[in-house]
Amino acid sequence: MRDTLPLLEAIPFPALRRGRLDTLQVNVGYRCNQSCVHCHVNAGPNRTEEMTGAVADLVIDVLARRGIATLDITGGAPELNPHFRRMVRGARALGVKVMDRCNLTILSEPGQDDLAEFLAAERVEIVASMPCYLADNVERQRGKGVFDGSIRGLKHLNALGYGRDPALVLNLVYNPQGPSLPPAQGPLEADYKRILGETHGIVFNRLFVLANMPIQRFGSMLVSKGEFDGYLRLLQDAHLDANLDGVMCRNLISIDWRGYVYDCDFNQMLDLPLARGANERVHLSDLLDAGLADNPVRVAGHCYGCTAGQGSSCGGALKEAAE
Ligand code: SF4
Ligand code: SF4
């Protein structure tokens, strides 16, 4: 795979500083039942990196000690980590909102038969990738059989009350198929609701529209096809300073499976660790007694993926999020 970091580090981006920490985004490992083309963490069935029980306990300790409101659990397929359910229960017992970045097909994997019921019982918010409402487009990006599996998963979640009961939030995520900016979030959400509703009887809360990041598998593919510079130019030309205030690294930190801290999931995948003073690699254990407010963010060319057009974050378009 082609490394895009040297190319990205050569591109200047406006300086950013961290604000108040309200979300811990935790990557519990890279094992996944899928291997999607655009996957920015290069996850797949053969990855073995996995968060240990000791680090999972540390996550709960930091949530409690620092009064953090939201735990956002990602992977791979985070539910495959053996400590996933314990971490969810621990966070919910503290009154923390928990989000699960769920790929939907995991709900019908062997050994996960009661997963949807567990998530509903713990009132976990589900954020699920659904790159299109058409089977062909989904399968080109995420693999054969993924569309039907995803529809099955959504129906199962709806049957439990997800997308209908205000306490059971189900949000979907869209990202473009190739090196283009995502369309406007509001109209696309309306199309998704109409077509998934009419065709499959599916309901959901919000559609988050995200830009593809020029890193990992997708970035490498751009380099191989000679499309990297063009895509970066597209992102830079669409940059809006107004989006700088809403980028997720201001209020979120990303934790890797070993417990090391990054400004966001993308920096984690680029191995650009959050640095604090002379400490070039901060560990979650360093945050039990110290905050990160005003710490500089490690920025590079990929950050234009967050500030182009309507903006992009793990909660969708920044413009919509602010409205
Ligand atoms: S389901 Fe998600 S984590 Fe798994 S390979 Fe696809 S994009 Fe990556
Ligand atoms: S990629 Fe986005 S979230 Fe990450 S550091 Fe850059 S601007 Fe912040």
Short mmCIF file of C-alpha atoms and ligand atoms in Angstrom, two decimals:
data_model
loop_
_atom_site.label_atom_id
_atom_site.label_comp_id
_atom_site.label_asym_id
_atom_site.label_seq_id
_atom_site.Cartn_x
_atom_site.Cartn_y
_atom_site.Cartn_z
CA MET A 1 0.00 0.00 0.00
CA ARG A 2 1.25 3.53 -0.85
CA ASP A 3 1.95 5.79 2.17
CA THR A 4 0.26 9.18 1.70
CA LEU A 5 1.65 10.82 4.88
CA PRO A 6 4.77 12.38 3.25
CA LEU A 7 2.53 13.92 0.56
CA LEU A 8 0.04 15.20 3.16
CA GLU A 9 2.68 16.65 5.49
CA ALA A 10 3.99 18.80 2.63
CA ILE A 11 0.59 20.58 2.40
CA PRO A 12 0.09 23.48 4.87
CA PHE A 13 -3.16 23.76 6.85
CA PRO A 14 -4.29 26.54 9.28
CA ALA A 15 -3.20 26.03 12.92
CA LEU A 16 -5.85 24.56 15.27
CA ARG A 17 -6.05 24.28 19.05
CA ARG A 18 -8.16 21.94 21.14
CA GLY A 19 -11.22 23.10 23.08
CA ARG A 20 -13.20 21.29 25.79
CA LEU A 21 -13.04 17.51 25.58
CA ASP A 22 -16.52 15.99 25.32
CA THR A 23 -16.02 12.76 23.36
CA LEU A 24 -13.69 9.78 23.67
CA GLN A 25 -13.57 7.93 20.37
CA VAL A 26 -12.06 4.53 21.02
CA ASN A 27 -10.80 2.17 18.35
CA VAL A 28 -10.94 -1.26 19.96
CA GLY A 29 -9.13 -3.08 17.13
CA TYR A 30 -8.90 -3.61 13.40
CA ARG A 31 -10.62 -6.99 13.07
CA CYS A 32 -13.72 -6.78 10.90
CA ASN A 33 -16.03 -9.21 9.13
CA GLN A 34 -15.77 -6.97 6.02
CA SER A 35 -12.88 -5.44 4.01
CA CYS A 36 -14.33 -2.37 2.27
CA VAL A 37 -12.40 -0.58 -0.48
CA HIS A 38 -12.66 2.88 1.13
CA CYS A 39 -11.87 1.64 4.68
CA HIS A 40 -9.57 4.22 6.25
CA VAL A 41 -8.43 1.81 8.96
CA ASN A 42 -7.56 -1.05 6.59
CA ALA A 43 -9.69 -3.36 8.69
CA GLY A 44 -10.43 -6.96 7.74
CA PRO A 45 -10.96 -10.50 9.03
CA ASN A 46 -7.22 -11.21 9.34
CA ARG A 47 -6.23 -8.22 11.48
CA THR A 48 -5.25 -9.27 15.00
CA GLU A 49 -4.74 -5.93 16.79
CA GLU A 50 -7.18 -5.79 19.71
CA MET A 51 -7.67 -3.62 22.81
CA THR A 52 -6.98 -5.51 26.06
CA GLY A 53 -9.23 -5.60 29.11
CA ALA A 54 -6.75 -3.39 31.00
CA VAL A 55 -6.99 -0.61 28.40
CA ALA A 56 -10.79 -1.01 28.26
CA ASP A 57 -10.84 -0.46 32.07
CA LEU A 58 -8.68 2.63 31.62
CA VAL A 59 -11.22 4.00 29.13
CA ILE A 60 -13.93 3.73 31.80
CA ASP A 61 -11.64 5.34 34.43
CA VAL A 62 -10.89 8.30 32.15
CA LEU A 63 -14.59 8.77 31.30
CA ALA A 64 -15.36 8.91 35.03
CA ARG A 65 -12.40 11.04 36.14
CA ARG A 66 -12.71 13.64 33.39
CA GLY A 67 -16.52 13.75 33.26
CA ILE A 68 -16.61 13.00 29.52
CA ALA A 69 -20.15 12.92 28.09
CA THR A 70 -19.81 10.58 25.10
CA LEU A 71 -18.01 7.33 24.30
CA ASP A 72 -17.84 6.60 20.57
CA ILE A 73 -16.67 3.02 19.92
CA THR A 74 -15.19 2.12 16.56
CA GLY A 75 -12.99 -0.48 14.89
CA GLY A 76 -12.89 -2.72 12.70
CA ALA A 77 -16.15 -4.18 13.79
CA PRO A 78 -15.97 -3.02 17.45
CA GLU A 79 -18.44 -5.67 18.60
CA LEU A 80 -15.84 -8.38 17.85
CA ASN A 81 -13.63 -7.15 20.69
CA PRO A 82 -14.19 -9.45 23.72
CA HIS A 83 -14.37 -6.40 26.08
CA PHE A 84 -16.90 -4.47 23.96
CA ARG A 85 -19.99 -5.28 26.02
CA ARG A 86 -18.21 -4.69 29.35
CA MET A 87 -17.04 -1.30 28.12
CA VAL A 88 -20.56 -0.38 27.00
CA ARG A 89 -22.07 -1.42 30.35
CA GLY A 90 -19.37 0.43 32.31
CA ALA A 91 -19.90 3.66 30.37
CA ARG A 92 -23.71 3.46 30.55
CA ALA A 93 -23.52 2.89 34.30
CA LEU A 94 -21.74 6.28 34.50
CA GLY A 95 -24.56 7.91 32.50
CA VAL A 96 -22.28 8.34 29.46
CA LYS A 97 -23.87 8.35 26.00
CA VAL A 98 -22.45 5.43 23.98
CA MET A 99 -22.22 5.30 20.19
CA ASP A 100 -21.43 2.11 18.29
CA ARG A 101 -20.01 2.44 14.75
CA CYS A 102 -21.79 -0.69 13.55
CA ASN A 103 -21.41 -2.12 10.04
CA LEU A 104 -24.89 -3.80 10.22
CA THR A 105 -23.73 -7.14 8.74
CA ILE A 106 -22.09 -7.94 12.10
CA LEU A 107 -25.60 -8.27 13.55
CA SER A 108 -26.06 -11.56 11.68
CA GLU A 109 -22.56 -12.98 12.17
CA PRO A 110 -22.28 -16.27 14.09
CA GLY A 111 -22.05 -15.63 17.84
CA GLN A 112 -23.66 -12.16 17.56
CA ASP A 113 -27.30 -13.31 17.55
CA ASP A 114 -28.18 -11.25 20.66
CA LEU A 115 -26.07 -8.20 19.74
CA ALA A 116 -28.96 -6.00 18.52
CA GLU A 117 -30.96 -6.78 21.68
CA PHE A 118 -27.92 -5.95 23.84
CA LEU A 119 -27.44 -2.58 22.08
CA ALA A 120 -31.13 -1.74 22.48
CA ALA A 121 -31.18 -2.71 26.16
CA GLU A 122 -28.17 -0.43 26.84
CA ARG A 123 -29.70 2.41 24.75
CA VAL A 124 -26.58 2.52 22.54
CA GLU A 125 -26.79 4.97 19.64
CA ILE A 126 -26.01 3.19 16.38
CA VAL A 127 -24.05 4.85 13.58
CA ALA A 128 -24.07 2.59 10.54
CA SER A 129 -22.35 2.93 7.19
CA MET A 130 -24.74 2.77 4.24
CA PRO A 131 -22.98 4.28 1.22
CA CYS A 132 -26.07 4.07 -1.00
CA TYR A 133 -29.70 2.94 -1.07
CA LEU A 134 -28.90 0.89 -4.20
CA ALA A 135 -27.47 -2.63 -3.87
CA ASP A 136 -24.91 -2.35 -6.70
CA ASN A 137 -23.26 0.77 -5.32
CA VAL A 138 -23.05 -0.62 -1.79
CA GLU A 139 -21.54 -3.91 -2.96
CA ARG A 140 -18.96 -2.22 -5.19
CA GLN A 141 -17.64 -0.38 -2.13
CA ARG A 142 -18.27 -2.84 0.68
CA GLY A 143 -18.35 -6.32 -0.91
CA LYS A 144 -20.80 -8.90 -2.23
CA GLY A 145 -23.83 -9.67 -0.06
CA VAL A 146 -23.28 -6.57 2.11
CA PHE A 147 -26.39 -4.74 0.89
CA ASP A 148 -28.80 -7.57 1.76
CA GLY A 149 -27.02 -8.11 5.09
CA SER A 150 -27.28 -4.40 5.87
CA ILE A 151 -31.00 -4.29 5.02
CA ARG A 152 -31.56 -7.34 7.24
CA GLY A 153 -29.66 -5.61 10.05
CA LEU A 154 -31.67 -2.39 9.68
CA LYS A 155 -34.97 -4.30 9.74
CA HIS A 156 -33.89 -6.11 12.89
CA LEU A 157 -32.97 -2.79 14.56
CA ASN A 158 -36.27 -1.20 13.48
CA ALA A 159 -38.16 -4.17 14.94
CA LEU A 160 -36.49 -3.43 18.30
CA GLY A 161 -37.58 0.21 18.13
CA TYR A 162 -34.44 1.80 16.62
CA GLY A 163 -35.30 4.82 14.46
CA ARG A 164 -38.80 4.99 16.05
CA ASP A 165 -38.27 5.19 19.83
CA PRO A 166 -36.55 8.53 20.70
CA ALA A 167 -34.26 6.61 23.10
CA LEU A 168 -33.04 4.29 20.31
CA VAL A 169 -31.19 6.43 17.79
CA LEU A 170 -30.16 4.96 14.44
CA ASN A 171 -28.05 7.17 12.17
CA LEU A 172 -26.66 6.19 8.77
CA VAL A 173 -23.42 7.32 7.14
CA TYR A 174 -22.88 8.10 3.46
CA ASN A 175 -19.56 8.68 1.73
CA PRO A 176 -19.00 9.19 -2.00
CA GLN A 177 -17.90 6.28 -4.18
CA GLY A 178 -14.82 8.06 -5.54
CA PRO A 179 -12.73 11.25 -5.40
CA SER A 180 -15.59 13.75 -5.34
CA LEU A 181 -17.13 15.99 -2.69
CA PRO A 182 -20.23 14.56 -0.99
CA PRO A 183 -23.60 16.02 -2.01
CA ALA A 184 -25.65 18.26 0.34
CA GLN A 185 -26.67 16.29 3.44
CA GLY A 186 -30.32 17.44 3.79
CA PRO A 187 -31.64 16.47 0.32
CA LEU A 188 -29.70 13.19 0.31
CA GLU A 189 -31.15 12.30 3.73
CA ALA A 190 -34.65 12.94 2.33
CA ASP A 191 -33.90 10.63 -0.67
CA TYR A 192 -32.58 7.89 1.64
CA LYS A 193 -35.65 8.12 3.88
CA ARG A 194 -38.05 7.98 0.95
CA ILE A 195 -36.35 5.14 -0.95
CA LEU A 196 -35.39 2.93 2.03
CA GLY A 197 -38.88 3.53 3.45
CA GLU A 198 -40.79 2.75 0.25
CA THR A 199 -38.62 -0.19 -0.85
CA HIS A 200 -37.82 -1.88 2.45
CA GLY A 201 -40.01 -0.24 5.11
CA ILE A 202 -36.88 1.03 6.90
CA VAL A 203 -36.82 4.12 9.16
CA PHE A 204 -33.82 5.90 10.64
CA ASN A 205 -33.01 9.22 12.35
CA ARG A 206 -30.25 11.10 10.49
CA LEU A 207 -27.97 10.59 7.51
CA PHE A 208 -24.40 11.79 8.08
CA VAL A 209 -22.55 12.75 4.92
CA LEU A 210 -18.76 12.35 5.11
CA ALA A 211 -15.94 13.14 2.68
CA ASN A 212 -13.47 10.37 1.84
CA MET A 213 -10.09 10.96 3.44
CA PRO A 214 -6.98 10.70 1.21
CA ILE A 215 -5.34 8.19 3.57
CA GLN A 216 -4.89 4.43 3.89
CA ARG A 217 -6.63 2.23 1.28
CA PHE A 218 -8.48 5.10 -0.40
CA GLY A 219 -5.44 7.41 -0.41
CA SER A 220 -3.24 4.63 -1.78
CA MET A 221 -5.75 3.95 -4.55
CA LEU A 222 -5.72 7.66 -5.48
CA VAL A 223 -1.91 7.62 -5.70
CA SER A 224 -1.92 4.46 -7.85
CA LYS A 225 -4.47 5.95 -10.25
CA GLY A 226 -2.69 9.32 -10.42
CA GLU A 227 -5.71 11.02 -8.82
CA PHE A 228 -4.17 12.06 -5.49
CA ASP A 229 -3.14 15.63 -6.45
CA GLY A 230 -6.45 16.31 -8.20
CA TYR A 231 -8.48 15.16 -5.19
CA LEU A 232 -6.37 17.26 -2.78
CA ARG A 233 -6.82 20.27 -5.05
CA LEU A 234 -10.59 19.69 -5.06
CA LEU A 235 -10.63 19.61 -1.24
CA GLN A 236 -8.38 22.69 -0.91
CA ASP A 237 -10.40 24.71 -3.43
CA ALA A 238 -13.59 23.95 -1.47
CA HIS A 239 -12.03 24.78 1.96
CA LEU A 240 -14.03 27.21 4.10
CA ASP A 241 -12.44 28.92 7.12
CA ALA A 242 -15.90 28.91 8.77
CA ASN A 243 -15.62 25.11 9.10
CA LEU A 244 -12.47 25.33 11.26
CA ASP A 245 -14.52 26.00 14.40
CA GLY A 246 -16.55 22.81 14.03
CA VAL A 247 -13.90 20.20 13.20
CA MET A 248 -14.17 17.24 15.52
CA CYS A 249 -10.57 17.40 16.82
CA ARG A 250 -11.55 20.43 18.90
CA ASN A 251 -13.72 18.36 21.26
CA LEU A 252 -12.82 14.72 20.64
CA ILE A 253 -9.77 12.53 21.12
CA SER A 254 -9.19 9.26 19.36
CA ILE A 255 -7.66 6.34 21.26
CA ASP A 256 -5.95 3.39 19.57
CA TRP A 257 -6.20 -0.23 20.69
CA ARG A 258 -3.05 0.20 22.82
CA GLY A 259 -4.42 3.30 24.59
CA TYR A 260 -2.37 5.95 22.73
CA VAL A 261 -4.05 9.28 22.03
CA TYR A 262 -4.57 11.10 18.68
CA ASP A 263 -6.43 14.25 17.69
CA CYS A 264 -8.82 12.20 15.54
CA ASP A 265 -9.31 8.79 13.97
CA PHE A 266 -7.64 9.93 10.72
CA ASN A 267 -4.49 11.02 12.55
CA GLN A 268 -4.54 7.67 14.31
CA MET A 269 -4.51 5.89 10.96
CA LEU A 270 -1.66 8.11 9.75
CA ASP A 271 0.23 7.47 13.01
CA LEU A 272 0.34 11.18 13.81
CA PRO A 273 0.07 10.97 17.62
CA LEU A 274 -1.19 13.84 19.75
CA ALA A 275 1.85 15.55 21.27
CA ARG A 276 1.80 17.54 24.52
CA GLY A 277 4.85 19.66 25.32
CA ALA A 278 7.93 17.45 25.16
CA ASN A 279 5.78 14.32 25.29
CA GLU A 280 5.61 13.07 21.70
CA ARG A 281 3.14 10.24 22.38
CA VAL A 282 0.46 10.72 25.03
CA HIS A 283 -1.18 7.64 26.61
CA LEU A 284 -4.71 7.52 28.01
CA SER A 285 -3.18 6.92 31.45
CA ASP A 286 -1.58 10.41 31.18
CA LEU A 287 -5.08 11.91 31.00
CA LEU A 288 -6.40 10.61 34.31
CA ASP A 289 -5.26 13.81 36.00
CA ALA A 290 -4.56 16.30 33.20
CA GLY A 291 -6.62 17.88 30.42
CA LEU A 292 -5.73 18.85 26.87
CA ALA A 293 -7.50 22.21 26.46
CA ASP A 294 -5.58 24.57 24.17
CA ASN A 295 -3.17 21.85 23.05
CA PRO A 296 -2.15 22.30 19.37
CA VAL A 297 -3.69 19.82 16.89
CA ARG A 298 -1.44 17.84 14.48
CA VAL A 299 -2.72 19.11 11.12
CA ALA A 300 -1.71 18.22 7.52
CA GLY A 301 -3.23 18.14 4.02
CA HIS A 302 -5.86 15.51 4.85
CA CYS A 303 -7.53 18.06 7.18
CA TYR A 304 -9.04 19.70 4.09
CA GLY A 305 -11.28 16.61 4.01
CA CYS A 306 -12.92 18.05 7.17
CA THR A 307 -13.22 21.66 5.99
CA ALA A 308 -14.16 21.31 2.30
CA GLY A 309 -17.64 22.48 1.27
CA GLN A 310 -20.29 21.73 3.90
CA GLY A 311 -17.53 20.29 6.13
CA SER A 312 -17.26 16.75 7.45
CA SER A 313 -17.02 15.15 10.87
CA CYS A 314 -18.00 11.91 12.55
CA GLY A 315 -21.41 13.58 13.08
CA GLY A 316 -21.83 14.42 9.38
CA ALA A 317 -21.80 17.81 7.65
CA LEU A 318 -20.58 20.64 9.91
CA LYS A 319 -22.98 23.14 8.38
CA GLU A 320 -25.96 20.92 9.22
CA ALA A 321 -24.58 20.12 12.67
CA ALA A 322 -24.49 23.82 13.49
CA GLU A 323 -28.10 24.37 12.39
S1 SF4 B 1 -17.08 -2.37 7.80
FE1 SF4 B 1 -16.07 -0.47 8.42
S2 SF4 B 1 -14.27 -1.12 9.60
FE2 SF4 B 1 -15.01 -2.91 8.46
S3 SF4 B 1 -13.78 -2.89 6.58
FE3 SF4 B 1 -15.70 -1.79 6.15
S4 SF4 B 1 -15.25 0.37 6.54
FE4 SF4 B 1 -13.61 -0.85 7.48
S1 SF4 B 2 -8.37 15.41 9.94
FE1 SF4 B 2 -10.03 16.74 10.66
S2 SF4 B 2 -10.42 16.10 12.74
FE2 SF4 B 2 -8.42 15.28 12.16
S3 SF4 B 2 -6.93 16.80 12.85
FE3 SF4 B 2 -7.44 17.30 10.74
S4 SF4 B 2 -9.13 18.79 10.90
FE4 SF4 B 2 -8.94 17.77 12.86
#
